[in-house]
Amino acid sequence: MKNQYAFIQPRVKPADLDKNFRTMEHWIEKARAVGAKFFVFPELMLTGYVIGDAWEEISFLRDIDAYHAKVESLLLPNEAVVFGSVTRGAENLEHTDGRSVLFNSAIAIEKLGNGEVNRFVYNKILLPNYREFEEPRHFRAGTMDQNYDWQVLDQQFRIIICEDGWDAHYPEKPLQKPAASNLPLVINLSSSPFTRDKNRARDRIFGAHAKRLNTHLAYVNHIGLQDNGKTIYNFDGSTCIYDPHGEIIAQIPEFCTGMIQFNPDSPEQVEVIVEQENHVRKSPVTEAVLSAIDEMMEGMGWRPVVIGASGGIDSCVVAAAFAIAYKRKQIDLNKLILVNMPTKFNSQTTKDIAQELAQNLGATYVVHSIQDLFTVTKDSFVPNCAGELPRKLEQLQLENIQARHRSATVLAMYASSVGGVYTCNGNKSELTVGYCTLGGDLSGFFAPIADLWKHQVYELGRELNEIFAEEYGVADAIPNNSFEIVACAELSENHNVDEGQGDPIVYVYHDRLFHTWVEKWHRWGIEECLDAYLKGTLAADLHLPDSFDLNAHFKTAREFVEDLERWWNLFVGMGVVKRVQAPPLLAVSRRAFGFDYRESVGARRGYTL
């Protein structure tokens, strides 16, 4: 039968059993209408994947069982469904501490023409326990001797779940178990969040599996936001089918809902159906940011968002991303409120950029000077000093006063007045070394670019400008000047964008240096950096652009060492304290701060060279 399988890429809501069941119902009806009889959904379709410790709630587990029966009720005779969910071990099977034994399972339900129902269950064998994954905390591993070569609706296939296909570093290798007969199809149910370049690795690994087994392999993933309270993960989908040569023959676009109709007997007739795809598509990172904002604001009822608009690239990019999300959903742009909060240190250049940005985006624009507030706060300090309190505030404290007034006072006030929220506009470079202020620019309800290095923020800004031009006919929505001026906090006389006096972080160099401390599997410490410098390989190891001359920037080895020591000590010192108190951030890299890159406030590893 043509296109008997429907491999479905839905949006999954964490821990919302009823919503996910309704999503299954919607897609089964949609697939049935185009002739499909066999409906395949991703891993943990009913429950979601990142849901904290909800697995310990008795009522939640009981409800899961009830929804399994509801899924069965969706089927007509001669139809079948495969979906991911959680199953429980026997009632007398418990962990030593009394917890129920749970399995991350693939469930197949087949309804025959005579009304008889067959059920099959496969329990995931390889349970990941790295980065954000910690399945052994909740689930028990399945065994290699279980049956996972099934025949459903006279279709033969092997079922595995997500990590079961990423088997290189495990002793058990589910896909290498000999098949009882020829395998015309392998189905991998996945719940796999987006990270930059992850799909390249998946294509290499799963394509090799399909080629070695000489079979088609279907990778079925979902989309949607899920979080662990600290780090927000955006699941990209990318559901696809690999042919026996290891090549992709069909794929649903990232961050879209859709399905692939497929029958191994006539693979040339494969068809991709996308439910909604009516806008310009850019790089995966840009799509991840925009779709995350879209879903987050949808869940919050598209309430007003207040953004501190300084004229710098970070705030411009965050504002433009939110504006695109609002425009695509035709939400009133008056709900997007940009607030410029100058003092005497802010240049006319950046104030003009902020105003031009708001005009280009169509957002509400407010100028709220904090000069008087800053002056009153500063002048009130000395008369109230007592004991060992200093009689004078240093420059750093004066800068922090401004940052705190802007966020904790002004932005919070505007957000509260309109029943909205305000954003954190910090990037990963700043977060790595704590170049941000507790109670100030580190606050906010969401940090959408905090997993992007500064140079990646510029790349995102250029793509957002392309979207504005192509979708809305607005050229240079983010003003060109924002890309060209030096990055600058504008918090003292020493900060002057018009004179090129900006942040102490030299982003073209430090971005790549900090990357080695955070995102490498075998991360560098200060010794590795120093060793590479002494060997003369540091520039090549960091892939520094030709435009940056390392030896010209650091005239002496002492200058290099002092700079290295300064940032490393901040990274492992106050930077940790600030990161653990940062707002939830959107993960897009291979190592995101929060629940992925885990830290200890007490494990200080400072150096004096």
Coordinates of C-alpha atoms in Angstrom, one line a residue:
M1 CA 0.0 0.0 0.0
K2 CA 1.4 3.4 -1.0
N3 CA 2.8 5.6 1.7
Q4 CA 1.6 3.3 4.5
Y5 CA 3.8 4.8 7.2
A6 CA 3.4 8.4 8.5
F7 CA 6.5 9.5 10.4
I8 CA 5.2 12.5 12.3
Q9 CA 7.2 15.5 13.7
P10 CA 4.8 17.1 16.2
R11 CA 5.2 19.8 18.8
V12 CA 5.5 18.2 22.3
K13 CA 4.6 20.1 25.5
P14 CA 6.5 19.0 28.6
A15 CA 4.4 17.0 31.1
D16 CA 1.1 18.0 29.4
L17 CA -0.4 14.6 28.7
D18 CA -3.7 15.9 27.4
K19 CA -2.2 18.4 25.0
N20 CA 0.2 15.8 23.6
F21 CA -2.7 13.3 23.3
R22 CA -4.7 15.9 21.3
T23 CA -1.6 16.5 19.1
M24 CA -1.5 12.8 18.4
E25 CA -5.2 12.8 17.6
H26 CA -4.7 15.7 15.2
W27 CA -1.9 14.1 13.3
I28 CA -3.5 10.7 13.1
E29 CA -6.5 12.3 11.5
K30 CA -4.3 14.3 9.2
A31 CA -2.2 11.2 8.2
R32 CA -5.3 9.1 7.8
A33 CA -6.8 11.6 5.3
V34 CA -3.9 11.1 2.9
G35 CA -4.0 7.3 3.1
A36 CA -1.6 6.4 5.9
K37 CA -2.4 3.4 8.1
F38 CA 0.7 3.3 10.3
F39 CA 1.4 6.4 12.5
V40 CA 4.9 6.8 14.1
F41 CA 5.5 9.4 16.8
P42 CA 8.8 10.3 18.6
E43 CA 10.3 9.3 21.9
L44 CA 8.3 10.3 25.1
M45 CA 5.6 11.7 22.9
L46 CA 3.0 11.7 25.6
T47 CA 5.1 13.0 28.5
G48 CA 7.8 15.2 27.1
Y49 CA 11.5 14.5 27.9
V50 CA 12.8 17.3 30.2
I51 CA 10.2 17.5 32.9
G52 CA 12.2 17.5 36.1
D53 CA 11.2 15.0 38.7
A54 CA 7.5 14.7 37.7
W55 CA 8.2 11.0 37.2
E56 CA 8.0 10.6 41.0
E57 CA 4.4 11.8 41.2
I58 CA 2.0 8.8 41.6
S59 CA -0.9 10.6 40.0
F60 CA 1.2 11.5 36.9
L61 CA 2.3 7.9 36.4
R62 CA -1.3 6.8 36.8
D63 CA -2.5 9.3 34.2
I64 CA 0.2 8.1 31.8
D65 CA -1.3 4.6 31.9
A66 CA -4.8 6.0 31.3
Y67 CA -3.6 7.9 28.2
H68 CA -2.1 4.8 26.7
A69 CA -5.7 3.4 26.6
K70 CA -6.9 6.7 25.0
V71 CA -4.3 6.4 22.3
E72 CA -5.6 2.9 21.5
S73 CA -9.1 4.4 21.1
L74 CA -7.9 6.6 18.3
L75 CA -7.2 3.7 16.0
L76 CA -9.6 2.3 13.4
P77 CA -9.4 -1.4 12.2
N78 CA -6.2 -2.2 10.3
E79 CA -4.3 0.7 11.7
A80 CA -1.3 0.9 14.1
V81 CA 0.6 3.5 16.1
V82 CA 4.1 3.6 17.5
F83 CA 4.9 6.2 20.1
G84 CA 7.2 6.9 22.9
S85 CA 6.1 7.0 26.5
V86 CA 6.9 5.6 30.0
T87 CA 6.0 2.2 31.3
R88 CA 6.3 0.8 34.8
G89 CA 7.9 -2.4 35.9
A90 CA 5.9 -5.0 37.9
E91 CA 4.3 -3.7 41.1
N92 CA 6.8 -5.7 43.2
L93 CA 9.7 -4.3 41.2
E94 CA 11.2 -1.2 43.0
H95 CA 14.6 0.5 43.4
T96 CA 16.3 -0.1 46.7
D97 CA 15.2 3.3 47.9
G98 CA 11.5 2.6 47.2
R99 CA 11.1 4.4 43.8
S100 CA 9.1 2.7 41.1
V101 CA 11.0 1.2 38.3
L102 CA 10.3 3.1 35.1
F103 CA 11.3 2.4 31.5
N104 CA 11.6 4.8 28.6
S105 CA 9.6 2.8 26.1
A106 CA 8.4 2.5 22.6
I107 CA 4.8 1.3 22.5
A108 CA 3.2 -0.2 19.4
I109 CA -0.6 -0.7 19.3
E110 CA -2.1 -2.7 16.3
K111 CA -5.8 -2.9 15.8
L112 CA -6.7 -5.7 13.4
G113 CA -9.6 -5.9 11.1
N114 CA -11.5 -8.2 13.4
G115 CA -11.2 -5.7 16.3
E116 CA -8.4 -7.7 18.0
V117 CA -5.7 -5.5 19.5
N118 CA -2.0 -6.4 19.7
R119 CA 0.5 -4.5 21.8
F120 CA 4.3 -4.5 21.8
V121 CA 6.7 -2.7 24.1
Y122 CA 10.4 -2.0 23.7
N123 CA 12.5 -0.5 26.5
K124 CA 15.4 1.8 25.7
I125 CA 18.7 0.1 26.3
L126 CA 21.3 2.9 26.2
L127 CA 20.5 5.6 28.7
P128 CA 22.6 8.8 28.2
N129 CA 24.1 10.4 31.3
Y130 CA 26.1 13.4 30.1
R131 CA 25.5 17.1 29.3
E132 CA 21.8 17.7 30.1
F133 CA 20.9 14.1 29.9
E134 CA 20.5 12.0 33.1
E135 CA 18.1 9.2 32.2
P136 CA 19.6 6.8 34.7
R137 CA 18.2 9.1 37.4
H138 CA 14.6 8.2 36.3
F139 CA 14.7 5.1 34.1
R140 CA 16.0 1.5 34.1
A141 CA 17.7 0.3 31.0
G142 CA 16.1 -2.3 28.8
T143 CA 18.0 -5.5 27.9
M144 CA 19.5 -6.7 24.7
D145 CA 17.5 -10.0 24.9
Q146 CA 14.1 -8.2 24.5
N147 CA 12.3 -8.4 21.2
Y148 CA 12.6 -5.3 19.0
D149 CA 12.2 -6.8 15.6
W150 CA 8.4 -6.4 15.1
Q151 CA 5.8 -7.2 12.6
V152 CA 2.9 -4.8 12.7
L153 CA 0.2 -4.6 10.0
D154 CA 2.3 -7.1 8.1
Q155 CA 5.2 -4.6 8.1
Q156 CA 8.6 -5.7 9.5
F157 CA 10.9 -3.3 11.2
R158 CA 13.3 -2.9 14.1
I159 CA 12.5 -0.3 16.7
I160 CA 15.1 1.6 18.8
I161 CA 15.0 4.7 20.8
C162 CA 17.4 7.7 20.4
E163 CA 20.7 6.9 22.2
D164 CA 20.4 3.3 21.1
G165 CA 21.6 4.5 17.7
W166 CA 24.5 6.5 19.2
D167 CA 26.2 3.4 20.4
A168 CA 29.9 4.0 19.6
H169 CA 31.0 4.4 23.3
Y170 CA 28.7 1.7 24.8
P171 CA 29.4 -2.0 25.2
E172 CA 25.8 -2.8 24.1
K173 CA 25.0 -2.1 20.5
P174 CA 21.3 -2.7 19.8
L175 CA 21.6 -2.2 16.1
Q176 CA 24.3 -4.9 15.8
K177 CA 22.0 -7.6 17.2
P178 CA 21.4 -10.1 14.4
A179 CA 17.9 -9.8 12.8
A180 CA 15.6 -12.8 12.6
S181 CA 15.1 -12.0 9.0
N182 CA 15.7 -9.3 6.5
L183 CA 15.2 -5.8 8.0
P184 CA 13.4 -3.6 5.4
L185 CA 13.2 -0.7 7.9
V186 CA 14.7 0.6 11.2
I187 CA 12.8 3.2 13.2
N188 CA 14.5 5.4 15.7
L189 CA 12.2 7.3 18.0
S190 CA 14.1 10.3 19.3
S191 CA 13.7 13.3 21.7
S192 CA 16.8 15.2 20.7
P193 CA 17.3 18.9 21.4
F194 CA 19.0 21.3 19.0
T195 CA 22.7 22.2 19.3
R196 CA 24.8 23.7 16.6
D197 CA 26.2 21.1 14.1
K198 CA 24.6 18.2 16.0
N199 CA 22.8 17.0 12.9
R200 CA 26.1 16.6 11.0
A201 CA 27.2 14.0 13.5
R202 CA 23.7 12.3 13.5
D203 CA 23.8 12.1 9.7
R204 CA 27.2 10.5 9.7
I205 CA 26.3 8.0 12.4
F206 CA 22.8 7.1 11.3
G207 CA 23.7 7.1 7.6
A208 CA 26.4 4.6 8.4
H209 CA 23.9 2.4 10.3
A210 CA 21.6 2.4 7.3
K211 CA 24.4 1.6 4.9
R212 CA 25.8 -1.2 7.1
L213 CA 22.4 -2.8 7.5
N214 CA 21.5 -2.2 3.9
T215 CA 18.1 -0.8 4.9
H216 CA 16.1 2.3 5.3
L217 CA 16.3 4.1 8.6
A218 CA 13.7 6.5 9.9
Y219 CA 14.7 9.1 12.5
V220 CA 11.7 10.6 14.1
N221 CA 12.1 13.6 16.4
H222 CA 9.8 16.4 17.7
I223 CA 10.0 20.1 18.1
G224 CA 9.2 22.5 21.0
L225 CA 10.7 24.0 24.1
Q226 CA 11.5 22.1 27.2
D227 CA 13.6 23.2 30.2
N228 CA 15.1 22.1 33.5
G229 CA 14.4 25.4 35.2
K230 CA 17.8 26.8 34.3
T231 CA 18.6 25.9 30.7
I232 CA 16.0 26.0 27.9
Y233 CA 16.2 23.4 25.1
N234 CA 14.7 23.9 21.7
F235 CA 14.0 20.6 20.0
D236 CA 14.5 20.9 16.3
G237 CA 12.8 17.9 14.8
S238 CA 14.8 17.3 11.6
T239 CA 12.8 14.0 11.1
C240 CA 14.3 12.2 8.1
I241 CA 14.7 8.9 6.3
Y242 CA 18.1 7.5 5.3
D243 CA 18.3 5.1 2.3
P244 CA 20.4 1.9 2.2
H245 CA 23.3 4.0 0.9
G246 CA 23.2 6.2 4.0
E247 CA 21.8 9.2 2.1
I248 CA 18.8 11.3 3.3
I249 CA 15.9 10.9 0.9
A250 CA 13.3 13.0 2.8
Q251 CA 13.5 15.4 5.7
I252 CA 11.1 17.7 7.5
P253 CA 12.6 21.2 8.0
E254 CA 13.9 22.1 11.4
F255 CA 11.5 23.7 13.9
C256 CA 8.4 22.9 11.8
T257 CA 5.6 20.4 12.4
G258 CA 5.0 17.9 9.6
M259 CA 5.1 14.3 8.5
I260 CA 6.8 12.0 6.0
Q261 CA 4.7 9.5 4.1
F262 CA 6.8 6.5 3.3
N263 CA 6.6 2.8 2.3
P264 CA 9.9 0.8 2.0
D265 CA 8.4 -1.1 -0.9
S266 CA 8.2 2.1 -3.0
P267 CA 10.7 4.5 -1.5
E268 CA 10.8 6.7 -4.6
Q269 CA 7.3 7.8 -3.7
V270 CA 8.2 9.3 -0.4
E271 CA 6.5 12.6 0.4
V272 CA 7.1 15.4 2.9
I273 CA 4.1 17.3 4.2
V274 CA 4.8 20.5 6.2
E275 CA 2.0 21.9 8.2
Q276 CA 3.1 25.5 8.3
E277 CA 6.0 27.0 6.5
N278 CA 5.3 30.5 5.3
H279 CA 8.4 32.5 6.2
V280 CA 12.0 33.0 5.1
R281 CA 14.3 30.4 6.6
K282 CA 17.9 31.2 7.8
S283 CA 20.6 29.4 9.6
P284 CA 19.6 26.8 12.3
V285 CA 20.8 29.1 15.1
T286 CA 18.6 31.9 13.9
E287 CA 15.6 29.5 13.5
A288 CA 16.3 28.2 17.0
V289 CA 16.2 31.7 18.6
L290 CA 13.1 32.8 16.7
S291 CA 11.1 29.7 17.3
A292 CA 12.1 29.7 21.0
I293 CA 10.8 33.3 21.4
D294 CA 7.7 32.4 19.5
E295 CA 6.8 29.4 21.7
M296 CA 7.8 31.1 24.9
M297 CA 5.6 34.1 24.2
E298 CA 2.8 31.9 23.0
G299 CA 2.9 30.2 26.4
M300 CA 2.8 33.5 28.2
G301 CA -0.1 34.8 26.2
W302 CA 2.0 37.3 24.2
R303 CA 2.2 39.7 27.1
P304 CA 4.2 42.9 26.8
V305 CA 8.0 42.6 26.7
V306 CA 10.3 45.4 27.9
I307 CA 13.8 45.6 26.4
G308 CA 16.6 47.9 27.5
A309 CA 17.7 49.5 24.2
S310 CA 21.2 50.9 24.6
G311 CA 22.1 51.1 20.9
G312 CA 24.6 48.3 21.3
I313 CA 24.4 45.1 19.1
D314 CA 23.2 42.8 21.9
S315 CA 20.0 44.8 22.7
C316 CA 19.4 45.5 19.1
V317 CA 19.5 41.8 18.2
V318 CA 17.2 40.8 21.1
A319 CA 14.7 43.6 20.1
A320 CA 14.8 42.6 16.5
A321 CA 14.2 38.9 17.3
F322 CA 11.2 39.7 19.5
A323 CA 9.9 42.0 16.8
I324 CA 10.0 39.3 14.2
A325 CA 8.2 36.9 16.5
Y326 CA 5.5 39.5 17.1
K327 CA 5.1 40.3 13.5
R328 CA 4.9 36.7 12.4
K329 CA 2.0 36.2 14.8
Q330 CA 0.5 39.6 14.0
I331 CA 0.7 40.7 17.6
D332 CA 0.5 44.5 18.2
L333 CA 4.0 45.9 18.3
N334 CA 2.9 48.3 20.9
K335 CA 3.5 45.4 23.3
L336 CA 7.2 45.5 22.5
I337 CA 8.6 48.4 24.6
L338 CA 12.1 49.6 24.0
V339 CA 13.5 51.7 26.8
N340 CA 16.7 53.8 26.4
M341 CA 18.1 54.8 29.8
P342 CA 21.0 57.3 29.3
T343 CA 23.3 59.1 31.7
K344 CA 25.9 61.7 30.9
F345 CA 28.1 58.8 29.8
N346 CA 25.9 57.8 26.9
S347 CA 26.8 59.1 23.5
Q348 CA 24.4 60.7 21.0
T349 CA 25.5 58.0 18.6
T350 CA 24.1 55.1 20.6
K351 CA 21.0 57.1 21.6
D352 CA 20.3 57.8 17.9
I353 CA 20.8 54.1 17.1
A354 CA 18.2 53.0 19.8
Q355 CA 15.6 55.5 18.5
E356 CA 16.2 54.5 14.9
L357 CA 15.9 50.8 15.9
A358 CA 12.5 51.3 17.5
Q359 CA 11.3 53.2 14.5
N360 CA 12.4 50.5 12.1
L361 CA 10.9 47.7 14.2
G362 CA 7.6 49.6 14.8
A363 CA 8.0 49.2 18.6
T364 CA 7.1 51.5 21.4
Y365 CA 10.0 53.7 22.4
V366 CA 10.7 55.4 25.7
V367 CA 13.6 57.5 26.9
H368 CA 14.0 57.4 30.7
S369 CA 17.2 59.1 31.9
I370 CA 18.7 57.6 35.1
Q371 CA 21.1 60.4 35.6
D372 CA 19.3 62.0 38.5
L373 CA 18.6 58.6 40.1
F374 CA 22.3 57.7 39.7
T375 CA 23.4 61.0 41.3
V376 CA 21.0 60.7 44.2
T377 CA 22.1 57.1 44.9
K378 CA 25.8 58.0 44.7
D379 CA 25.5 61.1 46.8
S380 CA 23.5 59.3 49.5
F381 CA 26.2 56.8 50.2
V382 CA 28.9 58.8 51.9
P383 CA 26.7 60.5 54.6
N384 CA 25.4 57.1 55.7
C385 CA 28.8 55.4 55.9
A386 CA 29.7 54.0 59.3
G387 CA 32.3 51.7 60.8
E388 CA 34.6 50.2 58.1
L389 CA 32.4 51.3 55.1
P390 CA 34.6 53.2 52.6
R391 CA 34.2 56.9 52.3
K392 CA 34.3 56.8 48.5
L393 CA 32.8 54.6 45.8
E394 CA 35.3 53.3 43.3
Q395 CA 34.6 53.4 39.5
L396 CA 33.4 49.8 39.4
Q397 CA 30.8 50.4 42.1
L398 CA 29.6 53.5 40.3
E399 CA 29.2 51.6 37.1
N400 CA 27.2 48.8 38.9
I401 CA 24.8 51.4 40.4
Q402 CA 23.8 52.4 36.8
A403 CA 23.4 48.8 35.7
R404 CA 21.2 48.0 38.7
H405 CA 19.0 51.0 38.3
R406 CA 18.5 50.2 34.6
S407 CA 17.3 46.7 35.2
A408 CA 16.1 46.2 38.7
T409 CA 14.5 49.6 38.9
V410 CA 13.5 51.1 35.5
L411 CA 12.9 48.0 33.3
A412 CA 11.3 46.1 36.2
M413 CA 9.0 49.1 36.8
Y414 CA 7.9 49.4 33.2
A415 CA 7.4 45.6 32.9
S416 CA 5.3 45.6 36.1
S417 CA 3.2 48.6 34.9
V418 CA 2.1 46.8 31.8
G419 CA 1.8 43.3 33.2
G420 CA 4.8 42.2 31.2
V421 CA 8.4 41.0 31.6
Y422 CA 11.8 42.3 30.7
T423 CA 14.7 40.5 29.0
C424 CA 18.3 39.8 29.8
N425 CA 20.4 40.9 26.7
G426 CA 23.7 39.4 27.8
N427 CA 25.9 37.2 25.5
K428 CA 28.1 34.1 26.3
S429 CA 31.3 36.1 26.2
E430 CA 30.2 38.3 29.0
L431 CA 28.6 35.5 31.0
T432 CA 31.8 33.4 30.8
V433 CA 33.9 36.0 32.8
G434 CA 31.1 37.6 34.7
Y435 CA 31.2 40.9 32.8
C436 CA 27.7 41.7 34.0
T437 CA 26.1 43.0 37.2
L438 CA 24.2 41.0 39.7
G439 CA 20.8 42.6 40.2
G440 CA 21.5 44.6 37.0
D441 CA 21.9 43.5 33.4
L442 CA 22.1 39.9 34.6
S443 CA 18.5 40.0 35.5
G444 CA 15.4 39.3 33.3
F445 CA 12.9 36.6 32.6
F446 CA 14.8 35.1 29.7
A447 CA 18.3 35.4 28.1
P448 CA 17.8 34.5 24.4
I449 CA 21.4 35.1 23.3
A450 CA 23.3 34.1 26.4
D451 CA 24.6 31.0 24.6
L452 CA 26.0 33.0 21.7
W453 CA 29.5 34.3 21.6
K454 CA 29.8 38.0 20.6
H455 CA 30.8 37.3 17.0
Q456 CA 27.8 35.0 16.7
V457 CA 25.5 37.8 18.0
Y458 CA 26.7 39.9 15.0
E459 CA 26.0 37.0 12.6
L460 CA 22.5 36.6 14.1
G461 CA 21.9 40.3 13.7
R462 CA 22.8 40.2 10.0
E463 CA 20.4 37.4 9.4
L464 CA 17.6 39.2 11.3
N465 CA 18.1 42.2 9.0
E466 CA 17.8 39.9 6.0
I467 CA 14.5 38.6 7.3
F468 CA 13.2 42.1 7.9
A469 CA 14.2 43.0 4.3
E470 CA 12.8 39.9 2.7
E471 CA 9.6 39.5 4.7
Y472 CA 8.7 43.1 5.6
G473 CA 10.6 45.3 3.1
V474 CA 12.5 47.0 5.9
A475 CA 16.2 47.6 5.1
D476 CA 18.7 47.8 7.9
A477 CA 16.1 47.2 10.7
I478 CA 19.1 47.0 13.0
P479 CA 21.0 50.2 12.1
N480 CA 24.3 49.7 10.4
N481 CA 26.0 51.8 13.0
S482 CA 25.2 49.2 15.6
F483 CA 27.4 46.7 13.8
E484 CA 30.2 49.2 13.3
I485 CA 30.6 51.0 16.7
V486 CA 32.9 49.5 19.3
A487 CA 31.1 47.3 21.9
C488 CA 30.8 49.6 24.9
A489 CA 29.0 49.6 28.2
E490 CA 29.0 53.5 28.4
L491 CA 29.2 53.6 32.2
S492 CA 32.1 56.0 32.8
E493 CA 34.3 58.7 31.2
N494 CA 36.6 55.8 30.1
H495 CA 33.9 54.5 27.8
N496 CA 33.5 56.4 24.6
V497 CA 32.2 54.8 21.4
D498 CA 33.0 57.8 19.3
E499 CA 36.6 57.6 20.3
G500 CA 36.8 53.8 20.0
Q501 CA 37.0 53.2 23.8
G502 CA 34.9 50.2 24.6
D503 CA 34.7 47.0 26.6
P504 CA 37.9 45.4 28.0
I505 CA 37.0 42.1 26.3
V506 CA 38.6 42.0 22.8
Y507 CA 35.9 39.8 21.4
V508 CA 37.7 38.7 18.2
Y509 CA 40.4 37.0 20.4
H510 CA 38.7 36.4 23.8
D511 CA 35.6 34.7 22.2
R512 CA 37.8 32.0 20.8
L513 CA 39.9 31.8 24.0
F514 CA 36.9 31.4 26.2
H515 CA 35.4 28.8 23.8
T516 CA 38.3 26.5 24.7
W517 CA 37.4 26.8 28.4
V518 CA 33.7 26.0 27.9
E519 CA 32.8 24.1 24.8
K520 CA 35.6 21.6 24.1
W521 CA 35.0 18.0 25.3
H522 CA 38.6 18.1 26.6
R523 CA 38.5 21.6 27.9
W524 CA 41.6 23.8 28.1
G525 CA 42.7 25.3 31.4
I526 CA 45.2 28.1 31.9
E527 CA 48.1 25.7 31.5
E528 CA 47.0 24.5 28.0
C529 CA 46.6 28.2 26.9
L530 CA 50.0 29.1 28.2
D531 CA 51.6 26.1 26.6
A532 CA 50.1 26.8 23.2
Y533 CA 51.4 30.4 23.5
L534 CA 54.9 29.3 24.3
K535 CA 54.9 26.9 21.4
G536 CA 53.6 29.5 19.1
T537 CA 50.5 27.6 18.1
L538 CA 47.9 29.5 20.0
A539 CA 46.7 31.6 17.1
A540 CA 46.2 28.5 14.9
D541 CA 44.7 26.5 17.8
L542 CA 42.1 29.2 18.4
H543 CA 41.4 29.7 14.7
L544 CA 42.0 33.4 15.0
P545 CA 41.2 35.4 11.9
D546 CA 44.1 36.8 9.8
S547 CA 43.0 40.3 10.8
F548 CA 44.0 39.7 14.4
D549 CA 47.8 39.7 15.1
L550 CA 48.3 38.0 18.4
N551 CA 51.9 39.1 18.7
A552 CA 51.0 42.7 17.9
H553 CA 48.2 42.8 20.4
F554 CA 50.4 41.4 23.2
K555 CA 53.7 43.1 23.0
T556 CA 55.3 40.9 25.6
A557 CA 54.8 37.5 27.2
R558 CA 54.0 39.3 30.5
E559 CA 51.1 41.2 28.9
F560 CA 49.7 37.9 27.6
V561 CA 50.0 36.2 30.9
E562 CA 48.4 39.1 32.8
D563 CA 45.5 39.1 30.5
L564 CA 45.1 35.3 30.6
E565 CA 45.3 35.3 34.4
R566 CA 42.8 38.1 34.7
W567 CA 40.0 36.5 32.7
W568 CA 40.7 33.0 34.0
N569 CA 40.4 34.1 37.6
L570 CA 37.1 35.8 36.8
F571 CA 35.9 32.7 34.9
V572 CA 36.4 30.4 37.8
G573 CA 35.7 33.0 40.5
M574 CA 32.9 35.6 40.5
G575 CA 31.8 34.4 37.0
V576 CA 30.6 31.2 38.6
V577 CA 28.6 33.1 41.3
K578 CA 27.0 35.2 38.6
R579 CA 26.2 32.3 36.2
V580 CA 24.4 30.2 38.7
Q581 CA 22.1 33.2 39.4
A582 CA 21.6 34.1 35.7
P583 CA 18.2 33.9 34.1
P584 CA 17.2 30.8 32.1
L585 CA 19.1 30.9 28.8
L586 CA 18.4 29.3 25.4
A587 CA 20.9 26.5 24.7
V588 CA 22.2 26.5 21.1
S589 CA 25.9 25.3 21.6
R590 CA 27.4 22.0 22.4
R591 CA 28.0 23.2 26.0
A592 CA 25.5 25.7 27.5
F593 CA 25.8 27.2 30.9
G594 CA 23.3 26.0 33.4
F595 CA 22.2 22.4 33.6
D596 CA 24.5 21.4 30.8
Y597 CA 27.8 23.0 31.9
R598 CA 27.5 22.2 35.6
E599 CA 29.5 24.2 38.2
S600 CA 30.3 24.4 41.8
V601 CA 30.4 27.8 43.5
G602 CA 32.9 26.4 46.0
A603 CA 35.3 24.9 43.5
R604 CA 37.5 27.9 42.9
R605 CA 40.5 27.2 40.7
G606 CA 42.2 30.6 40.5
Y607 CA 45.9 30.9 39.5
T608 CA 48.7 33.2 40.1
L609 CA 51.5 32.7 37.5

